[in-house]
PDB file of C-alpha atoms and ligand atoms in Angstrom:
ATOM      1  CA  MET A   1      24.443-104.911 -36.576  1.00 85.00           C
ATOM      2  CA  THR A   2      20.655-104.623 -37.048  1.00 94.00           C
ATOM      3  CA  TYR A   3      18.025-102.813 -35.040  1.00 98.00           C
ATOM      4  CA  GLU A   4      14.420-103.135 -34.673  1.00 98.00           C
ATOM      5  CA  THR A   5      13.208 -99.777 -35.035  1.00 98.00           C
ATOM      6  CA  LEU A   6      16.208 -97.958 -37.158  1.00 98.00           C
ATOM      7  CA  LEU A   7      17.711 -98.550 -40.709  1.00 98.00           C
ATOM      8  CA  ILE A   8      21.424 -98.072 -41.293  1.00 98.00           C
ATOM      9  CA  GLU A   9      22.999 -97.578 -44.389  1.00 98.00           C
ATOM     10  CA  GLN A  10      26.841 -96.837 -44.617  1.00 98.00           C
ATOM     11  CA  HIS A  11      27.885 -94.279 -47.438  1.00 98.00           C
ATOM     12  CA  ASP A  12      31.679 -94.521 -47.378  1.00 98.00           C
ATOM     13  CA  ALA A  13      32.671 -92.672 -43.958  1.00 98.00           C
ATOM     14  CA  VAL A  14      28.846 -91.192 -43.872  1.00 98.00           C
ATOM     15  CA  THR A  15      26.591 -93.509 -41.809  1.00 98.00           C
ATOM     16  CA  LEU A  16      22.985 -92.808 -42.568  1.00 98.00           C
ATOM     17  CA  VAL A  17      20.297 -93.740 -39.665  1.00 98.00           C
ATOM     18  CA  ARG A  18      16.665 -93.758 -40.502  1.00 98.00           C
ATOM     19  CA  LEU A  19      14.043 -93.674 -37.927  1.00 98.00           C
ATOM     20  CA  ASN A  20      11.952 -96.677 -38.969  1.00 98.00           C
ATOM     21  CA  ARG A  21       8.339 -96.915 -37.281  1.00 98.00           C
ATOM     22  CA  PRO A  22       6.203 -96.101 -40.259  1.00 97.00           C
ATOM     23  CA  GLN A  23       3.057 -97.379 -38.371  1.00 97.00           C
ATOM     24  CA  ALA A  24       3.652 -94.966 -35.758  1.00 98.00           C
ATOM     25  CA  LEU A  25       5.062 -91.822 -37.790  1.00 98.00           C
ATOM     26  CA  ASN A  26       8.291 -92.864 -36.012  1.00 98.00           C
ATOM     27  CA  ALA A  27       6.992 -91.972 -32.521  1.00 98.00           C
ATOM     28  CA  LEU A  28      10.090 -92.677 -30.258  1.00 98.00           C
ATOM     29  CA  ASN A  29       9.445 -95.489 -27.933  1.00 98.00           C
ATOM     30  CA  SER A  30      11.698 -97.024 -25.460  1.00 97.00           C
ATOM     31  CA  GLN A  31      13.210 -99.631 -28.135  1.00 98.00           C
ATOM     32  CA  THR A  32      14.079 -96.462 -30.331  1.00 98.00           C
ATOM     33  CA  LEU A  33      15.777 -94.826 -27.674  1.00 98.00           C
ATOM     34  CA  ALA A  34      17.622 -98.300 -26.838  1.00 98.00           C
ATOM     35  CA  ASP A  35      18.328 -98.434 -30.513  1.00 98.00           C
ATOM     36  CA  LEU A  36      19.467 -95.003 -30.863  1.00 98.00           C
ATOM     37  CA  ILE A  37      21.691 -95.370 -27.678  1.00 98.00           C
ATOM     38  CA  ALA A  38      23.622 -98.402 -29.221  1.00 98.00           C
ATOM     39  CA  ALA A  39      23.905 -96.794 -32.978  1.00 98.00           C
ATOM     40  CA  PHE A  40      25.422 -93.655 -31.634  1.00 98.00           C
ATOM     41  CA  ALA A  41      27.923 -95.410 -29.227  1.00 98.00           C
ATOM     42  CA  ALA A  42      28.793 -97.523 -32.335  1.00 98.00           C
ATOM     43  CA  TYR A  43      29.414 -94.466 -34.508  1.00 98.00           C
ATOM     44  CA  ASP A  44      31.376 -93.023 -32.026  1.00 97.00           C
ATOM     45  CA  ALA A  45      33.397 -95.880 -31.273  1.00 97.00           C
ATOM     46  CA  ASP A  46      34.254 -96.610 -34.982  1.00 98.00           C
ATOM     47  CA  PRO A  47      37.292 -94.546 -36.598  1.00 96.00           C
ATOM     48  CA  ALA A  48      35.994 -95.417 -40.065  1.00 97.00           C
ATOM     49  CA  GLN A  49      32.718 -93.580 -39.550  1.00 98.00           C
ATOM     50  CA  ARG A  50      33.077 -89.847 -39.914  1.00 98.00           C
ATOM     51  CA  CYS A  51      29.883 -88.222 -39.950  1.00 98.00           C
ATOM     52  CA  LEU A  52      26.212 -89.290 -39.081  1.00 98.00           C
ATOM     53  CA  VAL A  53      22.963 -88.314 -40.797  1.00 99.00           C
ATOM     54  CA  LEU A  54      19.579 -88.897 -38.836  1.00 99.00           C
ATOM     55  CA  THR A  55      16.660 -88.980 -40.845  1.00 99.00           C
ATOM     56  CA  GLY A  56      12.856 -90.245 -40.884  1.00 98.00           C
ATOM     57  CA  SER A  57      10.623 -90.651 -43.440  1.00 98.00           C
ATOM     58  CA  GLU A  58       8.698 -88.616 -45.897  1.00 98.00           C
ATOM     59  CA  LYS A  59       6.084 -87.918 -43.829  1.00 98.00           C
ATOM     60  CA  ALA A  60       7.417 -87.782 -40.480  1.00 98.00           C
ATOM     61  CA  PHE A  61      11.196 -87.412 -39.123  1.00 99.00           C
ATOM     62  CA  ALA A  62       9.437 -88.407 -35.934  1.00 98.00           C
ATOM     63  CA  ALA A  63       5.817 -87.194 -34.524  1.00 98.00           C
ATOM     64  CA  GLY A  64       7.058 -86.993 -30.836  1.00 98.00           C
ATOM     65  CA  ALA A  65       7.922 -89.551 -28.094  1.00 98.00           C
ATOM     66  CA  ASP A  66       5.271 -92.404 -28.038  1.00 98.00           C
ATOM     67  CA  ILE A  67       2.181 -90.923 -26.281  1.00 98.00           C
ATOM     68  CA  LYS A  68       0.771 -94.526 -26.162  1.00 98.00           C
ATOM     69  CA  GLU A  69       3.785 -95.907 -24.177  1.00 97.00           C
ATOM     70  CA  MET A  70       3.405 -92.984 -21.686  1.00 97.00           C
ATOM     71  CA  SER A  71      -0.067 -92.368 -21.131  1.00 97.00           C
ATOM     72  CA  GLU A  72      -0.699 -94.696 -18.369  1.00 97.00           C
ATOM     73  CA  GLN A  73       2.739 -94.089 -16.498  1.00 98.00           C
ATOM     74  CA  SER A  74       2.820 -92.430 -12.900  1.00 98.00           C
ATOM     75  CA  PHE A  75       5.142 -89.750 -11.632  1.00 98.00           C
ATOM     76  CA  ALA A  76       7.053 -92.502  -9.863  1.00 98.00           C
ATOM     77  CA  ASP A  77       7.570 -94.355 -12.920  1.00 98.00           C
ATOM     78  CA  MET A  78       8.717 -91.300 -14.988  1.00 98.00           C
ATOM     79  CA  TYR A  79      10.746 -89.689 -12.157  1.00 98.00           C
ATOM     80  CA  GLY A  80      11.979 -93.119 -10.848  1.00 98.00           C
ATOM     81  CA  SER A  81      13.392 -94.122 -14.215  1.00 97.00           C
ATOM     82  CA  ASN A  82      14.536 -90.780 -14.882  1.00 97.00           C
ATOM     83  CA  PHE A  83      12.586 -91.246 -18.301  1.00 97.00           C
ATOM     84  CA  PHE A  84      14.190 -89.585 -21.311  1.00 98.00           C
ATOM     85  CA  ALA A  85      17.509 -89.385 -19.797  1.00 98.00           C
ATOM     86  CA  GLY A  86      18.707 -91.825 -22.150  1.00 98.00           C
ATOM     87  CA  TYR A  87      18.819 -89.204 -24.792  1.00 98.00           C
ATOM     88  CA  GLU A  88      21.810 -87.894 -23.275  1.00 97.00           C
ATOM     89  CA  ARG A  89      23.765 -90.383 -24.961  1.00 97.00           C
ATOM     90  CA  VAL A  90      22.738 -88.827 -28.299  1.00 97.00           C
ATOM     91  CA  THR A  91      23.941 -85.662 -26.971  1.00 97.00           C
ATOM     92  CA  ALA A  92      27.198 -86.869 -25.599  1.00 97.00           C
ATOM     93  CA  THR A  93      28.225 -88.128 -29.450  1.00 98.00           C
ATOM     94  CA  ARG A  94      31.729 -86.347 -30.092  1.00 98.00           C
ATOM     95  CA  LYS A  95      31.308 -86.851 -33.741  1.00 98.00           C
ATOM     96  CA  PRO A  96      29.215 -84.587 -36.124  1.00 98.00           C
ATOM     97  CA  VAL A  97      25.472 -85.452 -36.506  1.00 98.00           C
ATOM     98  CA  ILE A  98      23.185 -83.901 -38.918  1.00 99.00           C
ATOM     99  CA  ALA A  99      19.402 -83.861 -38.673  1.00 99.00           C
ATOM    100  CA  ALA A 100      17.783 -84.385 -42.023  1.00 99.00           C
ATOM    101  CA  VAL A 101      13.931 -83.687 -41.322  1.00 99.00           C
ATOM    102  CA  ALA A 102      10.791 -84.072 -43.831  1.00 99.00           C
ATOM    103  CA  GLY A 103       7.404 -84.054 -42.593  1.00 98.00           C
ATOM    104  CA  PHE A 104       6.643 -83.560 -38.949  1.00 98.00           C
ATOM    105  CA  ALA A 105       9.124 -83.038 -36.306  1.00 99.00           C
ATOM    106  CA  LEU A 106       6.846 -82.731 -33.175  1.00 98.00           C
ATOM    107  CA  GLY A 107       7.483 -82.789 -29.406  1.00 98.00           C
ATOM    108  CA  GLY A 108      10.341 -85.440 -28.844  1.00 98.00           C
ATOM    109  CA  GLY A 109      10.984 -85.503 -32.815  1.00 98.00           C
ATOM    110  CA  CYS A 110      11.856 -81.509 -32.669  1.00 98.00           C
ATOM    111  CA  GLU A 111      13.786 -82.157 -29.928  1.00 98.00           C
ATOM    112  CA  LEU A 112      15.854 -84.766 -31.243  1.00 98.00           C
ATOM    113  CA  ALA A 113      16.135 -83.076 -34.592  1.00 99.00           C
ATOM    114  CA  MET A 114      17.715 -80.408 -32.098  1.00 98.00           C
ATOM    115  CA  MET A 115      20.152 -82.813 -30.706  1.00 98.00           C
ATOM    116  CA  ALA A 116      21.917 -83.043 -33.836  1.00 98.00           C
ATOM    117  CA  ASP A 117      24.867 -80.416 -34.423  1.00 98.00           C
ATOM    118  CA  PHE A 118      22.434 -78.830 -37.386  1.00 98.00           C
ATOM    119  CA  ILE A 119      19.350 -79.234 -39.259  1.00 99.00           C
ATOM    120  CA  ILE A 120      18.717 -79.620 -42.687  1.00 99.00           C
ATOM    121  CA  ALA A 121      14.969 -79.529 -43.597  1.00 99.00           C
ATOM    122  CA  ALA A 122      12.907 -80.510 -46.763  1.00 99.00           C
ATOM    123  CA  ASP A 123      10.456 -77.772 -47.771  1.00 98.00           C
ATOM    124  CA  THR A 124       7.657 -80.237 -46.224  1.00 98.00           C
ATOM    125  CA  ALA A 125       9.293 -80.076 -42.685  1.00 99.00           C
ATOM    126  CA  LYS A 126       7.042 -78.942 -39.829  1.00 98.00           C
ATOM    127  CA  PHE A 127       8.348 -78.200 -36.201  1.00 98.00           C
ATOM    128  CA  GLY A 128       6.490 -78.126 -33.085  1.00 98.00           C
ATOM    129  CA  GLN A 129       6.327 -78.744 -29.109  1.00 98.00           C
ATOM    130  CA  PRO A 130       2.608 -79.666 -29.042  1.00 98.00           C
ATOM    131  CA  GLU A 131       2.956 -81.311 -25.364  1.00 98.00           C
ATOM    132  CA  ILE A 132       0.922 -78.522 -23.914  1.00 98.00           C
ATOM    133  CA  LYS A 133      -2.142 -79.906 -25.952  1.00 98.00           C
ATOM    134  CA  LEU A 134      -1.409 -83.282 -23.966  1.00 98.00           C
ATOM    135  CA  ALA A 135      -1.314 -81.380 -20.692  1.00 98.00           C
ATOM    136  CA  VAL A 136       2.301 -81.937 -20.324  1.00 98.00           C
ATOM    137  CA  THR A 137       5.383 -79.951 -21.353  1.00 98.00           C
ATOM    138  CA  PRO A 138       8.362 -80.641 -23.563  1.00 98.00           C
ATOM    139  CA  GLY A 139      10.812 -83.239 -21.774  1.00 98.00           C
ATOM    140  CA  MET A 140      13.581 -84.138 -23.992  1.00 98.00           C
ATOM    141  CA  GLY A 141      15.305 -80.439 -23.985  1.00 98.00           C
ATOM    142  CA  GLY A 142      12.894 -78.485 -26.029  1.00 98.00           C
ATOM    143  CA  SER A 143      12.113 -75.711 -23.762  1.00 98.00           C
ATOM    144  CA  GLN A 144      16.077 -75.041 -23.470  1.00 98.00           C
ATOM    145  CA  ARG A 145      17.166 -75.534 -27.079  1.00 98.00           C
ATOM    146  CA  LEU A 146      14.484 -74.192 -28.520  1.00 98.00           C
ATOM    147  CA  VAL A 147      14.978 -70.779 -26.847  1.00 98.00           C
ATOM    148  CA  ARG A 148      18.600 -70.993 -27.674  1.00 97.00           C
ATOM    149  CA  ALA A 149      17.913 -71.603 -31.191  1.00 97.00           C
ATOM    150  CA  ILE A 150      15.057 -69.235 -32.234  1.00 98.00           C
ATOM    151  CA  GLY A 151      14.789 -66.988 -29.222  1.00 98.00           C
ATOM    152  CA  LYS A 152      12.275 -66.743 -26.368  1.00 98.00           C
ATOM    153  CA  ALA A 153       9.455 -65.060 -27.864  1.00 98.00           C
ATOM    154  CA  LYS A 154       8.961 -67.609 -30.750  1.00 98.00           C
ATOM    155  CA  ALA A 155       9.855 -70.577 -28.433  1.00 98.00           C
ATOM    156  CA  MET A 156       7.434 -69.190 -25.686  1.00 98.00           C
ATOM    157  CA  GLU A 157       4.864 -68.947 -28.474  1.00 98.00           C
ATOM    158  CA  MET A 158       5.424 -72.594 -29.797  1.00 98.00           C
ATOM    159  CA  CYS A 159       5.503 -74.159 -26.542  1.00 98.00           C
ATOM    160  CA  LEU A 160       2.501 -72.400 -24.991  1.00 98.00           C
ATOM    161  CA  THR A 161       0.257 -72.856 -28.275  1.00 98.00           C
ATOM    162  CA  GLY A 162       1.668 -75.831 -29.712  1.00 98.00           C
ATOM    163  CA  ARG A 163       1.541 -74.389 -33.200  1.00 98.00           C
ATOM    164  CA  MET A 164       3.724 -75.791 -36.127  1.00 98.00           C
ATOM    165  CA  MET A 165       6.509 -74.085 -37.767  1.00 98.00           C
ATOM    166  CA  ASP A 166       7.133 -74.716 -41.479  1.00 98.00           C
ATOM    167  CA  ALA A 167      10.359 -74.937 -42.806  1.00 98.00           C
ATOM    168  CA  ALA A 168      10.583 -71.433 -44.286  1.00 98.00           C
ATOM    169  CA  GLU A 169       9.708 -70.005 -41.119  1.00 98.00           C
ATOM    170  CA  ALA A 170      12.126 -72.410 -39.360  1.00 98.00           C
ATOM    171  CA  GLU A 171      15.008 -71.209 -41.723  1.00 98.00           C
ATOM    172  CA  ARG A 172      14.259 -67.637 -40.924  1.00 98.00           C
ATOM    173  CA  ALA A 173      14.268 -68.038 -37.298  1.00 98.00           C
ATOM    174  CA  GLY A 174      17.582 -69.936 -37.296  1.00 98.00           C
ATOM    175  CA  LEU A 175      16.164 -73.354 -36.288  1.00 98.00           C
ATOM    176  CA  VAL A 176      17.630 -74.979 -39.594  1.00 98.00           C
ATOM    177  CA  ALA A 177      20.538 -74.313 -41.419  1.00 98.00           C
ATOM    178  CA  ARG A 178      19.015 -74.504 -44.924  1.00 98.00           C
ATOM    179  CA  VAL A 179      15.877 -75.941 -46.591  1.00 98.00           C
ATOM    180  CA  VAL A 180      16.007 -78.013 -49.614  1.00 98.00           C
ATOM    181  CA  PRO A 181      13.458 -79.698 -52.000  1.00 98.00           C
ATOM    182  CA  ALA A 182      11.882 -82.885 -50.238  1.00 98.00           C
ATOM    183  CA  GLU A 183      13.166 -85.066 -52.945  1.00 98.00           C
ATOM    184  CA  ALA A 184      16.494 -84.046 -52.734  1.00 98.00           C
ATOM    185  CA  LEU A 185      16.844 -84.136 -48.877  1.00 98.00           C
ATOM    186  CA  VAL A 186      18.868 -87.180 -48.178  1.00 98.00           C
ATOM    187  CA  ALA A 187      20.957 -86.668 -50.925  1.00 98.00           C
ATOM    188  CA  GLU A 188      21.952 -82.948 -49.964  1.00 98.00           C
ATOM    189  CA  ALA A 189      22.554 -84.128 -46.297  1.00 99.00           C
ATOM    190  CA  LEU A 190      24.589 -87.138 -47.291  1.00 98.00           C
ATOM    191  CA  LYS A 191      26.615 -84.694 -49.596  1.00 98.00           C
ATOM    192  CA  THR A 192      27.175 -82.237 -46.647  1.00 98.00           C
ATOM    193  CA  ALA A 193      28.150 -85.180 -44.425  1.00 99.00           C
ATOM    194  CA  ALA A 194      30.631 -86.469 -47.067  1.00 98.00           C
ATOM    195  CA  THR A 195      32.329 -82.712 -47.006  1.00 98.00           C
ATOM    196  CA  ILE A 196      32.617 -82.910 -43.045  1.00 98.00           C
ATOM    197  CA  ALA A 197      33.959 -86.444 -43.215  1.00 98.00           C
ATOM    198  CA  ALA A 198      36.653 -85.548 -45.611  1.00 98.00           C
ATOM    199  CA  MET A 199      37.853 -82.882 -43.016  1.00 98.00           C
ATOM    200  CA  ALA A 200      40.825 -83.922 -40.679  1.00 98.00           C
ATOM    201  CA  PRO A 201      38.978 -85.787 -37.857  1.00 98.00           C
ATOM    202  CA  LEU A 202      40.765 -84.333 -35.001  1.00 98.00           C
ATOM    203  CA  ALA A 203      39.902 -80.572 -36.050  1.00 98.00           C
ATOM    204  CA  VAL A 204      36.386 -81.864 -36.555  1.00 98.00           C
ATOM    205  CA  LEU A 205      36.069 -82.866 -32.977  1.00 98.00           C
ATOM    206  CA  ALA A 206      37.604 -79.698 -32.123  1.00 98.00           C
ATOM    207  CA  VAL A 207      35.190 -77.438 -33.787  1.00 98.00           C
ATOM    208  CA  LYS A 208      32.044 -79.332 -32.388  1.00 98.00           C
ATOM    209  CA  GLU A 209      33.453 -78.988 -28.967  1.00 98.00           C
ATOM    210  CA  GLN A 210      34.159 -75.254 -29.487  1.00 98.00           C
ATOM    211  CA  VAL A 211      30.683 -74.352 -30.643  1.00 98.00           C
ATOM    212  CA  GLU A 212      28.951 -76.376 -28.145  1.00 97.00           C
ATOM    213  CA  ALA A 213      31.027 -74.591 -25.498  1.00 97.00           C
ATOM    214  CA  ALA A 214      29.314 -71.364 -26.722  1.00 97.00           C
ATOM    215  CA  PHE A 215      26.065 -72.716 -24.879  1.00 95.00           C
ATOM    216  CA  GLU A 216      27.646 -73.787 -21.771  1.00 95.00           C
ATOM    217  CA  MET A 217      30.272 -71.023 -21.076  1.00 97.00           C
ATOM    218  CA  PRO A 218      30.487 -67.204 -20.426  1.00 97.00           C
ATOM    219  CA  LEU A 219      31.914 -65.555 -23.439  1.00 98.00           C
ATOM    220  CA  SER A 220      35.241 -65.216 -22.172  1.00 98.00           C
ATOM    221  CA  ALA A 221      35.626 -68.707 -20.902  1.00 98.00           C
ATOM    222  CA  GLY A 222      34.579 -69.909 -24.092  1.00 98.00           C
ATOM    223  CA  ILE A 223      36.996 -67.696 -26.016  1.00 98.00           C
ATOM    224  CA  ARG A 224      39.817 -69.258 -24.028  1.00 98.00           C
ATOM    225  CA  TYR A 225      38.585 -72.763 -24.503  1.00 98.00           C
ATOM    226  CA  GLU A 226      38.509 -72.353 -28.143  1.00 98.00           C
ATOM    227  CA  ARG A 227      41.989 -70.568 -28.007  1.00 98.00           C
ATOM    228  CA  ARG A 228      43.416 -73.839 -26.083  1.00 98.00           C
ATOM    229  CA  LEU A 229      41.643 -76.080 -28.746  1.00 98.00           C
ATOM    230  CA  PHE A 230      43.096 -74.185 -31.372  1.00 98.00           C
ATOM    231  CA  HIS A 231      46.562 -74.219 -29.681  1.00 98.00           C
ATOM    232  CA  ALA A 232      46.311 -77.820 -29.273  1.00 98.00           C
ATOM    233  CA  LEU A 233      45.949 -78.923 -32.584  1.00 98.00           C
ATOM    234  CA  PHE A 234      49.354 -77.618 -33.464  1.00 98.00           C
ATOM    235  CA  GLY A 235      50.504 -80.754 -31.557  1.00 98.00           C
ATOM    236  CA  SER A 236      48.823 -82.791 -34.648  1.00 98.00           C
ATOM    237  CA  GLN A 237      50.263 -84.111 -37.708  1.00 98.00           C
ATOM    238  CA  ASP A 238      47.136 -83.141 -39.665  1.00 98.00           C
ATOM    239  CA  GLN A 239      47.890 -79.519 -38.725  1.00 98.00           C
ATOM    240  CA  LYS A 240      51.370 -79.492 -40.053  1.00 98.00           C
ATOM    241  CA  GLU A 241      50.064 -81.600 -43.333  1.00 98.00           C
ATOM    242  CA  GLY A 242      47.118 -79.073 -43.817  1.00 98.00           C
ATOM    243  CA  MET A 243      49.206 -75.959 -43.655  1.00 98.00           C
ATOM    244  CA  ALA A 244      52.003 -77.658 -45.985  1.00 98.00           C
ATOM    245  CA  ALA A 245      49.448 -78.832 -48.368  1.00 98.00           C
ATOM    246  CA  PHE A 246      48.232 -75.174 -48.361  1.00 98.00           C
ATOM    247  CA  VAL A 247      51.512 -73.808 -49.147  1.00 98.00           C
ATOM    248  CA  ALA A 248      52.244 -76.545 -51.868  1.00 98.00           C
ATOM    249  CA  LYS A 249      49.097 -75.649 -53.464  1.00 98.00           C
ATOM    250  CA  ARG A 250      47.959 -79.420 -52.928  1.00 98.00           C
ATOM    251  CA  PRO A 251      44.931 -81.094 -50.956  1.00 97.00           C
ATOM    252  CA  GLY A 252      45.792 -82.356 -47.654  1.00 97.00           C
ATOM    253  CA  VAL A 253      45.957 -85.943 -46.972  1.00 98.00           C
ATOM    254  CA  TRP A 254      44.540 -86.997 -43.258  1.00 98.00           C
ATOM    255  CA  THR A 255      45.837 -89.546 -40.851  1.00 97.00           C
ATOM    256  CA  GLY A 256      43.398 -88.333 -37.754  1.00 97.00           C
ATOM    257  CA  LYS A 257      46.733 -87.872 -35.843  1.00 97.00           C
TER     258      LYS A 257
HETATM  259  N1  CAA B   1       2.693 -91.326 -30.380  1.00 92.50           N
HETATM  260  C1  CAA B   1       2.211 -92.533 -30.612  1.00 92.50           C
HETATM  261  N2  CAA B   1       1.626 -92.751 -31.772  1.00 92.50           N
HETATM  262  C2  CAA B   1       1.633 -91.912 -32.537  1.00 92.50           C
HETATM  263  C3  CAA B   1       2.414 -90.518 -32.214  1.00 92.50           C
HETATM  264  C4  CAA B   1       2.751 -90.249 -31.383  1.00 92.50           C
HETATM  265  N3  CAA B   1       3.602 -89.300 -30.832  1.00 92.50           N
HETATM  266  N4  CAA B   1       2.095 -89.768 -33.423  1.00 92.50           N
HETATM  267  C5  CAA B   1       1.458 -90.397 -34.017  1.00 92.50           C
HETATM  268  N5  CAA B   1       0.850 -91.764 -33.758  1.00 92.50           N
HETATM  269  C6  CAA B   1       0.361 -92.518 -34.634  1.00 92.50           C
HETATM  270  C7  CAA B   1      -1.280 -92.582 -34.375  1.00 92.50           C
HETATM  271  O1  CAA B   1      -1.722 -92.791 -33.421  1.00 92.50           O
HETATM  272  C8  CAA B   1      -1.596 -93.370 -35.431  1.00 92.50           C
HETATM  273  O2  CAA B   1      -1.610 -94.569 -35.067  1.00 92.50           O
HETATM  274  P1  CAA B   1      -3.018 -95.816 -35.556  1.00 92.50           P
HETATM  275  O3  CAA B   1      -3.100 -95.684 -36.806  1.00 92.50           O
HETATM  276  O4  CAA B   1      -2.449 -96.955 -34.584  1.00 92.50           O
HETATM  277  O5  CAA B   1      -4.035 -94.936 -35.045  1.00 92.50           O
HETATM  278  C9  CAA B   1      -0.284 -92.985 -36.586  1.00 92.50           C
HETATM  279  O6  CAA B   1       0.479 -92.777 -35.761  1.00 92.50           O
HETATM  280  C10 CAA B   1      -0.496 -92.413 -37.707  1.00 92.50           C
HETATM  281  O7  CAA B   1      -1.011 -91.042 -37.112  1.00 92.50           O
HETATM  282  P2  CAA B   1      -2.315 -90.265 -37.475  1.00 92.50           P
HETATM  283  O8  CAA B   1      -3.542 -90.950 -37.994  1.00 92.50           O
HETATM  284  O9  CAA B   1      -2.868 -89.330 -36.369  1.00 92.50           O
HETATM  285  O10 CAA B   1      -1.617 -89.373 -39.070  1.00 92.50           O
HETATM  286  P3  CAA B   1      -2.197 -87.750 -39.115  1.00 92.50           P
HETATM  287  O11 CAA B   1      -1.495 -87.788 -40.509  1.00 92.50           O
HETATM  288  O12 CAA B   1      -3.585 -87.618 -39.306  1.00 92.50           O
HETATM  289  O13 CAA B   1      -1.503 -86.829 -37.922  1.00 92.50           O
HETATM  290  C11 CAA B   1       0.206 -85.867 -36.669  1.00 92.50           C
HETATM  291  C12 CAA B   1      -0.680 -86.440 -37.920  1.00 92.50           C
HETATM  292  C13 CAA B   1      -0.471 -84.396 -36.813  1.00 92.50           C
HETATM  293  C14 CAA B   1       1.574 -85.812 -36.200  1.00 92.50           C
HETATM  294  C15 CAA B   1      -0.270 -86.372 -35.543  1.00 92.50           C
HETATM  295  O14 CAA B   1      -0.298 -87.878 -35.558  1.00 92.50           O
HETATM  296  C16 CAA B   1      -0.121 -86.010 -34.319  1.00 92.50           C
HETATM  297  O15 CAA B   1      -0.466 -84.999 -33.763  1.00 92.50           O
HETATM  298  N6  CAA B   1       0.478 -86.684 -33.502  1.00 92.50           N
HETATM  299  C17 CAA B   1       1.216 -86.445 -32.095  1.00 92.50           C
HETATM  300  C18 CAA B   1       2.183 -85.601 -31.797  1.00 92.50           C
HETATM  301  C19 CAA B   1       2.466 -85.155 -30.578  1.00 92.50           C
HETATM  302  O16 CAA B   1       1.632 -84.526 -29.554  1.00 92.50           O
HETATM  303  N7  CAA B   1       3.838 -85.174 -30.444  1.00 92.50           N
HETATM  304  C20 CAA B   1       4.321 -84.876 -29.116  1.00 92.50           C
HETATM  305  C21 CAA B   1       4.463 -86.104 -28.400  1.00 92.50           C
HETATM  306  S1  CAA B   1       4.819 -86.050 -26.669  1.00 92.50           S
HETATM  307  C22 CAA B   1       6.363 -85.749 -26.570  1.00 92.50           C
HETATM  308  O17 CAA B   1       6.970 -85.995 -27.521  1.00 92.50           O
HETATM  309  C23 CAA B   1       6.765 -85.484 -25.268  1.00 92.50           C
HETATM  310  C24 CAA B   1       8.634 -84.773 -25.358  1.00 92.50           C
HETATM  311  O18 CAA B   1       8.633 -83.855 -25.145  1.00 92.50           O
HETATM  312  C25 CAA B   1       9.613 -85.856 -25.445  1.00 92.50           C
END
């Protein structure tokens, strides 16, 4: 499958999705959203694909939603079409997604990176929610996910001033899992993805579901939910294999069953 705004590479069980609108610093237009919806649906549906890395270019992960496309839209256009709701397909993805961010991740770009399960940043990465400078607000989850990722004070400051956060600050604040040299970004993200892709598939799905539940549920309900998923894995062949392999001091071999 080929896409107008994405480049896809398969690295064994790891799918690399590269945003590819260099002329617009990967600004996210309707075509990009349509392509992302199709690519993420294909990833989720294919058992041979086990982890996805989403990246951009050296200069920009994505410089935001496409301002040129939005500039003439009316309230009726935006509200009537529920503009940006299509990104819920990205966050509905059941399998793991890593964002590998170099350069600008601004507005919708920062928000798209935060839709991933975690972010690995190049030392050149710059995160920001500059929508306020356009007389609008974040619209793809930034005001919600940024608060959960870095707390109210920094999120409020960033959304109210539009200032950018560099990679070192993003790591200190907990927005990114780690920072790597720009030239090693994609290789490091692929290596991390390969590690995840080698784990038992049902356990990987369950971990993602558990951690996400922490953002949706009160603590006691989340802990009960976690425990039920833990119990459920004892119905899998891979749990028997994983624990038997540990006792026999050999690597486990997974069937995904
Ligand atoms: N939408 C559309 N086009 C964009 C764009 C965007 N978000 N960001 C950059 N571009 C285009 C520029 O218009 C320019 O195109 P032309 O050559 O045709 O003029 C091209 O990409 C290169 O950009 P610059 O010349 O501006 O590059 P720079 O290196 O001087 O500056 C930048 C880089 C600081 C990222 C600057 O491009 C910029 O500020 N971009 C906009 C950032 C922004 O405001 N993002 C938020 C968008 S709104 C949003 O995302 C809403 C939401 O919550 C989802």
